[in-house]
mmCIF file of C-alpha atoms and ligand atoms in Angstrom:
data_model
loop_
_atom_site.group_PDB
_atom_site.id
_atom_site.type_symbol
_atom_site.label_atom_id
_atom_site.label_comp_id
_atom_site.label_asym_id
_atom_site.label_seq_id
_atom_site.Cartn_x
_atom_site.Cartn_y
_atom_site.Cartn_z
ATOM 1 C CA UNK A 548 6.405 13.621 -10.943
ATOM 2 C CA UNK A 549 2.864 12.820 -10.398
ATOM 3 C CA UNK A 550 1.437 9.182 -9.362
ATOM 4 C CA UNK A 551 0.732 7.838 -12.793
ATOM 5 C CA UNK A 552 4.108 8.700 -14.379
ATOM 6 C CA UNK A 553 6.369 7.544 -10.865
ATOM 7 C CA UNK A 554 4.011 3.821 -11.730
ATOM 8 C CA UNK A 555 5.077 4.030 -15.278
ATOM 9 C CA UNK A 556 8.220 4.556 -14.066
ATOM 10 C CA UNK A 557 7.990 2.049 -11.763
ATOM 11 C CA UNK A 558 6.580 -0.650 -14.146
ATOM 12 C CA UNK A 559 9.310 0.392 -16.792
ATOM 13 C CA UNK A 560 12.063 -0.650 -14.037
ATOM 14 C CA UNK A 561 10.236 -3.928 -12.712
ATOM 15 C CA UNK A 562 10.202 -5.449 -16.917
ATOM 16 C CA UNK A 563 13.961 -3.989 -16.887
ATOM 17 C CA UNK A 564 15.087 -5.497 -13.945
ATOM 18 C CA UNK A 565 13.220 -8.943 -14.474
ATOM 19 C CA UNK A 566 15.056 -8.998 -17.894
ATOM 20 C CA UNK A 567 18.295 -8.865 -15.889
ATOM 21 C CA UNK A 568 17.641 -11.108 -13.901
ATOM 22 C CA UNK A 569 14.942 -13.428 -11.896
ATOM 23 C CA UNK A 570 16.361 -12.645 -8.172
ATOM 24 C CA UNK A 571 14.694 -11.808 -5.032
ATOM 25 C CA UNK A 572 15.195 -8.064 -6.083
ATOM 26 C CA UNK A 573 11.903 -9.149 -8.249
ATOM 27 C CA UNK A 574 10.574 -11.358 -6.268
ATOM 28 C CA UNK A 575 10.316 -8.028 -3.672
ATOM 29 C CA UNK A 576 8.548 -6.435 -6.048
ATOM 30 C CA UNK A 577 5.113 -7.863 -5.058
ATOM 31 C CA UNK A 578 5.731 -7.437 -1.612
ATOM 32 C CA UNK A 579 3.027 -4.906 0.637
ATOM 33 C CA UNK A 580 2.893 -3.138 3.410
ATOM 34 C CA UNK A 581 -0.473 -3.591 5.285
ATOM 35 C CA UNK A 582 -2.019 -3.659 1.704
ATOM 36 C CA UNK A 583 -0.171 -0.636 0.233
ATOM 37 C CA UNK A 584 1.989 -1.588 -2.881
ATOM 38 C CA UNK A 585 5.620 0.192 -3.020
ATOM 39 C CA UNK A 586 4.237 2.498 -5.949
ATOM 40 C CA UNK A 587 1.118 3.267 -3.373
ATOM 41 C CA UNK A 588 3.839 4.761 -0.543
ATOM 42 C CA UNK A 589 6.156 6.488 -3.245
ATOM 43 C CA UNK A 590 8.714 3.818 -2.881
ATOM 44 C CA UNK A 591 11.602 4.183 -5.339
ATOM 45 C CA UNK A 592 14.144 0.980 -5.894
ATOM 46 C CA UNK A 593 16.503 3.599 -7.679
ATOM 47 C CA UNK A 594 17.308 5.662 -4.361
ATOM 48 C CA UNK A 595 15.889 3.137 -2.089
ATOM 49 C CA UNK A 596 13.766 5.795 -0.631
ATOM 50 C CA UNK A 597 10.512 6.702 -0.454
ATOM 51 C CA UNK A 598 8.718 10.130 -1.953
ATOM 52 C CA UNK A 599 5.950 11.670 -0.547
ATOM 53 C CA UNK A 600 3.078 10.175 -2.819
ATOM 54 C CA UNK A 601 0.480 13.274 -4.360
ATOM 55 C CA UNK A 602 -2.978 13.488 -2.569
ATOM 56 C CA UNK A 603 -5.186 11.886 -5.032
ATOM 57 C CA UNK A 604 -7.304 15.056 -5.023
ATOM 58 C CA UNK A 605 -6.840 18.608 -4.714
ATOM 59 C CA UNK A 606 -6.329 20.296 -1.476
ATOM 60 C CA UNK A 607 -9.530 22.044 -1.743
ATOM 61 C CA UNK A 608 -11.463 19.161 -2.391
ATOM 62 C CA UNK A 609 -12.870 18.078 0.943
ATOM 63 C CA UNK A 610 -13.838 21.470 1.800
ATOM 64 C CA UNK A 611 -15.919 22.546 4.089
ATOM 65 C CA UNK A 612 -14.869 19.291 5.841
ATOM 66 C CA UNK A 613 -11.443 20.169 5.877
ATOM 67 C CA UNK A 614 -9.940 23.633 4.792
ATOM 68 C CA UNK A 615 -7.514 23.972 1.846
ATOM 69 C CA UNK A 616 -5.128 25.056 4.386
ATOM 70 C CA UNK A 617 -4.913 22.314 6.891
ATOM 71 C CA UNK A 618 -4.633 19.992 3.886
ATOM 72 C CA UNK A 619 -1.936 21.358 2.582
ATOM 73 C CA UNK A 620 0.055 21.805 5.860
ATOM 74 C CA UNK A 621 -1.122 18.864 6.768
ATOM 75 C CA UNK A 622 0.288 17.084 3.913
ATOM 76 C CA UNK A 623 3.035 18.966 2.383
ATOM 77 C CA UNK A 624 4.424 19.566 6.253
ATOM 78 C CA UNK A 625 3.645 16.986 8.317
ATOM 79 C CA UNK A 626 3.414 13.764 6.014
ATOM 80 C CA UNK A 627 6.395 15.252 4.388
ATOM 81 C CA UNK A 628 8.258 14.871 7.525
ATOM 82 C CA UNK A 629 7.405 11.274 8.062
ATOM 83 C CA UNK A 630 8.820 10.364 5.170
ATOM 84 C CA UNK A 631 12.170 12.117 5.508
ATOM 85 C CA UNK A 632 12.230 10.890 8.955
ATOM 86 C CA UNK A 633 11.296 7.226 7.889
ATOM 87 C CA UNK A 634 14.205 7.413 4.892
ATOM 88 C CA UNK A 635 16.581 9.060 7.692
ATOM 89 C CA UNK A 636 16.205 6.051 10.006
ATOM 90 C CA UNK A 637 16.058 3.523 7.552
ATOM 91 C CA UNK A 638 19.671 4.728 6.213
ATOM 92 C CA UNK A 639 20.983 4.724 9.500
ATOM 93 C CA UNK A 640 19.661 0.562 10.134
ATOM 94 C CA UNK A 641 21.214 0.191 6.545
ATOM 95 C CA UNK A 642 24.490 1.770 7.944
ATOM 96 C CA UNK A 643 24.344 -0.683 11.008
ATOM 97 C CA UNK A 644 23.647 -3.664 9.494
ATOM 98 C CA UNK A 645 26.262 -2.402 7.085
ATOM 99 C CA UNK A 646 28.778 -2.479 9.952
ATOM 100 C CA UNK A 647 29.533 1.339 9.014
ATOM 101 C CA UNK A 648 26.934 2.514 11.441
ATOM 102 C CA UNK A 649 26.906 2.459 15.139
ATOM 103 C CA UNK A 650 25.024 0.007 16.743
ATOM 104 C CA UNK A 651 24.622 1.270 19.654
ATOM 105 C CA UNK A 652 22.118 3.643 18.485
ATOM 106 C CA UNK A 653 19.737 1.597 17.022
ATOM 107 C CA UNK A 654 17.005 1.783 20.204
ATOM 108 C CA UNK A 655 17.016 5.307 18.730
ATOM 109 C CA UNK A 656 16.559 4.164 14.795
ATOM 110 C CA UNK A 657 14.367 1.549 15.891
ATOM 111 C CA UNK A 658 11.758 3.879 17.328
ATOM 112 C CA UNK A 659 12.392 6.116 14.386
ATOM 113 C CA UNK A 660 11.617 3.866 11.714
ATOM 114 C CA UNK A 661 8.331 2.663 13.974
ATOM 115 C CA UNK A 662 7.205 6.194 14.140
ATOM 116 C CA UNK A 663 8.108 7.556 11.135
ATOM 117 C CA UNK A 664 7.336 4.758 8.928
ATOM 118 C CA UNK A 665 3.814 3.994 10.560
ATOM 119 C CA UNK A 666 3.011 7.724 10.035
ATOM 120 C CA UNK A 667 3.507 7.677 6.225
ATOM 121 C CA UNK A 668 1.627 4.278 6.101
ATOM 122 C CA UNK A 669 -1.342 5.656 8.311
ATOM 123 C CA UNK A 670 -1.192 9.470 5.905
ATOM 124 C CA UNK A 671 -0.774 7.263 2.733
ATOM 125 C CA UNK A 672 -4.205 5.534 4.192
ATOM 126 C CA UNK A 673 -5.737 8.554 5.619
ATOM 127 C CA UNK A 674 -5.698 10.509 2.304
ATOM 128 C CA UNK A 675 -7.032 7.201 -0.070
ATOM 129 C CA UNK A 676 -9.691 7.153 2.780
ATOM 130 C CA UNK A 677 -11.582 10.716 2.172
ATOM 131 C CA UNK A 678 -13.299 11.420 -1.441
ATOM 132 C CA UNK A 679 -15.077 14.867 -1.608
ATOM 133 C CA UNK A 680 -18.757 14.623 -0.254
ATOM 134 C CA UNK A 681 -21.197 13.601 -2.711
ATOM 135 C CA UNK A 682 -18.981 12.224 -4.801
ATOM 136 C CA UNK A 683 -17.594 9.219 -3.398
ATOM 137 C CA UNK A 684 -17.493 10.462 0.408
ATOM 138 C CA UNK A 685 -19.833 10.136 2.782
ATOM 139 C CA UNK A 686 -22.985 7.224 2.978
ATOM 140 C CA UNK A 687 -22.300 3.959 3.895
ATOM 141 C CA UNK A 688 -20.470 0.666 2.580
ATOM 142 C CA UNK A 689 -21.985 -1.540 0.473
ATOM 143 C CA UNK A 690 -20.797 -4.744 -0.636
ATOM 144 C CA UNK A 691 -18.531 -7.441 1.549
ATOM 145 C CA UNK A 692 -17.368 -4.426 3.659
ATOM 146 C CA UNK A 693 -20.697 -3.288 4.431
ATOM 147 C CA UNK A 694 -22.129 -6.796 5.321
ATOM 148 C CA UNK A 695 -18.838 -7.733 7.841
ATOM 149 C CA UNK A 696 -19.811 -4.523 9.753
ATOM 150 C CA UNK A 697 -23.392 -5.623 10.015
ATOM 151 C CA UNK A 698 -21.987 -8.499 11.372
ATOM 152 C CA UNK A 699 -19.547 -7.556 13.528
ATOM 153 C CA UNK A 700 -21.205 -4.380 14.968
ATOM 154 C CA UNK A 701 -24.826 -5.261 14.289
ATOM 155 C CA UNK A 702 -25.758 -2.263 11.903
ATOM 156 C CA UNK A 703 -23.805 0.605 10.471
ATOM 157 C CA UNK A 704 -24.856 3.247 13.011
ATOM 158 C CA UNK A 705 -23.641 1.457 15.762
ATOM 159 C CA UNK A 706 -20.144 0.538 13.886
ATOM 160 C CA UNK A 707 -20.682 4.779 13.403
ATOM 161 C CA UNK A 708 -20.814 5.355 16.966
ATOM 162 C CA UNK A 709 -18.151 2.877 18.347
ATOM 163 C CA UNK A 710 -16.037 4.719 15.989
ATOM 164 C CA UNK A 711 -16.424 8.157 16.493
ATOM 165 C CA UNK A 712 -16.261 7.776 20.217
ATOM 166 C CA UNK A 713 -13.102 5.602 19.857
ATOM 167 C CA UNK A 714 -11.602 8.813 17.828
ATOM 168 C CA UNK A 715 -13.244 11.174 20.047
ATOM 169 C CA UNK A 716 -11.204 9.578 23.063
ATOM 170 C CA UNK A 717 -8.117 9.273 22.128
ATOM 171 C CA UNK A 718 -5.390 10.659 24.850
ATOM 172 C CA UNK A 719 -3.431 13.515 23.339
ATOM 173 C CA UNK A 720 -2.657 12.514 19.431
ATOM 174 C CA UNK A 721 -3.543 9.392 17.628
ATOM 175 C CA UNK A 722 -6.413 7.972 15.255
ATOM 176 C CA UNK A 723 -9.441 5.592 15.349
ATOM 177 C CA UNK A 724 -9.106 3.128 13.128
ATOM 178 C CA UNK A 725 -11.460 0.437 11.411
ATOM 179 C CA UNK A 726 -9.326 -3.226 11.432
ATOM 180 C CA UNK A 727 -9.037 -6.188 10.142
ATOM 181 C CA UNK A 728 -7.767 -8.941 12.329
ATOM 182 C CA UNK A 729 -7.447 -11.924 9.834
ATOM 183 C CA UNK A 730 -6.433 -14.608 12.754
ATOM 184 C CA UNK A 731 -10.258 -14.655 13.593
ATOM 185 C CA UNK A 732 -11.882 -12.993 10.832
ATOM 186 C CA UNK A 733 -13.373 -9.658 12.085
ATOM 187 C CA UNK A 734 -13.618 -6.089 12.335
ATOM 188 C CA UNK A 735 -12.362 -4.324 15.273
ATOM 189 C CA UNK A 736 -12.140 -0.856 16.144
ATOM 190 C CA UNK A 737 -8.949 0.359 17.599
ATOM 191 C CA UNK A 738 -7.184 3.145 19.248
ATOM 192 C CA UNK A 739 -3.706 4.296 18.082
ATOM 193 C CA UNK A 740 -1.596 6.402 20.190
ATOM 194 C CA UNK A 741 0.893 8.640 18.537
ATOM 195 C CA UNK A 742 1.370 6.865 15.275
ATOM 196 C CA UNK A 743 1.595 3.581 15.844
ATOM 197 C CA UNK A 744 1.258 2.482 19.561
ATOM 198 C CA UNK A 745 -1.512 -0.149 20.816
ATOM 199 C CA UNK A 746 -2.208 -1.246 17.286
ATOM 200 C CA UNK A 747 -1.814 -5.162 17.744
ATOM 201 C CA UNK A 748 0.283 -7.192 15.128
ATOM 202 C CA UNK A 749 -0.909 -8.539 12.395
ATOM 203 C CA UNK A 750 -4.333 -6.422 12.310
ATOM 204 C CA UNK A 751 -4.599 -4.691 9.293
ATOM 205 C CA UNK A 752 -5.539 -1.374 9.277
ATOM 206 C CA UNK A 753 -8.513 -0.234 6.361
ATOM 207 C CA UNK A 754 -9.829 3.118 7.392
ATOM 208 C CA UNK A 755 -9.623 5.801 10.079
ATOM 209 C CA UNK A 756 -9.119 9.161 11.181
ATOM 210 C CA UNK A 757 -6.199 11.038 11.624
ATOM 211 C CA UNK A 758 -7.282 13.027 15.490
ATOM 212 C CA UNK A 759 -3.296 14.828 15.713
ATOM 213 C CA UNK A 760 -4.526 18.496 16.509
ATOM 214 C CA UNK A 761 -2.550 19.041 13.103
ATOM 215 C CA UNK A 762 -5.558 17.343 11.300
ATOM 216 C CA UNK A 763 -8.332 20.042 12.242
ATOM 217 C CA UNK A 764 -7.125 22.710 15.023
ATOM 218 C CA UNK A 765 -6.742 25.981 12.044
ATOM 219 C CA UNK A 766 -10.975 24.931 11.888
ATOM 220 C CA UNK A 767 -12.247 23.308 14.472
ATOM 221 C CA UNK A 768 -10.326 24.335 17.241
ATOM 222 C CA UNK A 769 -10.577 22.130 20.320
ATOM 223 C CA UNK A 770 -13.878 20.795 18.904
ATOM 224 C CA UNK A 771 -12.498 17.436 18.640
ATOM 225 C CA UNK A 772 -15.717 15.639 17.821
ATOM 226 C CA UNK A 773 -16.890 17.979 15.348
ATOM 227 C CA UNK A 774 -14.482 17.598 12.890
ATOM 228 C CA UNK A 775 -14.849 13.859 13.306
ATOM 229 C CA UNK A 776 -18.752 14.320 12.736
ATOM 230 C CA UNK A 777 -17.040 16.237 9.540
ATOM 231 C CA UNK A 778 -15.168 13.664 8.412
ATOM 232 C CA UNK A 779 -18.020 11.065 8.461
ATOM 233 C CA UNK A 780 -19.457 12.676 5.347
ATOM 234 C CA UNK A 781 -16.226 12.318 3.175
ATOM 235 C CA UNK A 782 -15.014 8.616 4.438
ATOM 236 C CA UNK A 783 -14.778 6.764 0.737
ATOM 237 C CA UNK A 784 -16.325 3.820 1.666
ATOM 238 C CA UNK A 785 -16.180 2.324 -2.343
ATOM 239 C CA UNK A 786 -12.291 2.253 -1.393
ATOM 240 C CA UNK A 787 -12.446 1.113 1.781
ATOM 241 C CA UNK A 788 -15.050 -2.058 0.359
ATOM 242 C CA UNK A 789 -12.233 -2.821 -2.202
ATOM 243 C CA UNK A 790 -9.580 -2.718 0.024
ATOM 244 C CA UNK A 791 -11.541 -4.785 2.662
ATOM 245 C CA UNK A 792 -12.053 -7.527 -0.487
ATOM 246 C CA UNK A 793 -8.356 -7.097 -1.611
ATOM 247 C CA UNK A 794 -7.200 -7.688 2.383
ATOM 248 C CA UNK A 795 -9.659 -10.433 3.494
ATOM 249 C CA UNK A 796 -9.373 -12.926 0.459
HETATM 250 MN MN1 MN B 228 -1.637 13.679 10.592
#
């Protein structure tokens, strides 16, 4: 199924389901997660799962950045996997709160559905994040994005180099991220460690880079910073500006 038709889909089931009735299975419906919408992160209300949402380009599309073959390992494998493992854990906290499942185990689910769940939220990102050079990747934000990182950072090449270094250092796998803490209004870059460790509360994540050795090792090797130099010249900063307006207002 691609994206548009699951939405249709989607759409078709929210006007059927308001007809039946005006409950808080509606009411759900305009729910996010960190400024995703359910149709963004495959979520389906018929299996209460989610699917592994389509890259919105095609694998080859970010080459020589990134390789046809890392991007479809990287998301056919490995993203794939986060979302079985997020639906896994989330059936077993159903089952528990349920009373069918056993409670004891849910220090293991809980962890689960943190890891799982905050990798297909940080892949969903990741992917919206990159456009093909030239053609919506690369340059620099314009807009109300573009003007809070002069602010914050001062100018756009030093936001540039707080960033790469912050993905550059990461121990072992993580990403660098670009956030938005709304508490105090401003952009901070942050670390995240595995998939979702050090990433404070309540900061909303808008764009970053994915520095698992899964995300550039078949290329780049152990050349860490040169596939994030790489990956500077396919960030899609038009998205990331609209998402920035859609999460700040
Ligand atoms: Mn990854």
């Amino acid at each position: 199924m691609t994206h548009m038709n699951r939405r249709s889909a989607l759409g078709a089931m929210a006007g059927a389901s308001a007809l039946a009735s005006v409950g808080s299975l509606t009411h759900a419906r305009t729910a996010s997660i960190a400024g995703l919408q359910p149709e963004d992160l495959g979520w389906n209300d018929a299996t209460l799962e989610y699917e592994l949402p389509p890259l919105p380009y095609e694998y080859d599309a970010l080459e020589p950045h990134i390789d046809a073959q890392t991007m479809t390992i990287h998301h056919d494998k490995h993203h794939a996997g986060y979302v079985r493992g997020l639906n896994k854990a989330l059936q077993n906290l159903r089952d528990i709160r349920n009373g069918t499942g056993d409670a004891a185990m849910i220090s293991h689910w809980t962890k689960q559905v943190s890891f799982h769940g905050s990798g297909h939220i940080n892949h969903t990102l990741f992917w919206l994040g990159l456009a093909p050079a030239n053609n919506g990747g690369g340059g620099m934000p314009e807009g109300k994005l573009g003007r809070q990182i002069d602010r914050d950072f001062g100018t756009f090449e030093q936001f540039v180099a707080q960033f790469k270094s912050a993905a550059a250092s990461v121990e072992g796998s993580g990403w660098g991220w670009l956030v938005w803490e709304p508490l105090a209004q401003q952009l901070l870059i942050l670390q995240v460690e595995n998939q979702q460790k050090l990433m404070a509360t309540g900061c909303v994540p808008i764009i970053g880079i994915d520095v698992w050795e899964h995300a550039y090792y078949l290329k780049y090797q152990n050349a860490r910073s040169a596939y994030i130099g790489a990956v500077m010249n396919i960030l899609n900063w038009g998205w990331a500006n609209t998402r920035f307006e859609s999460i700040s207002a």
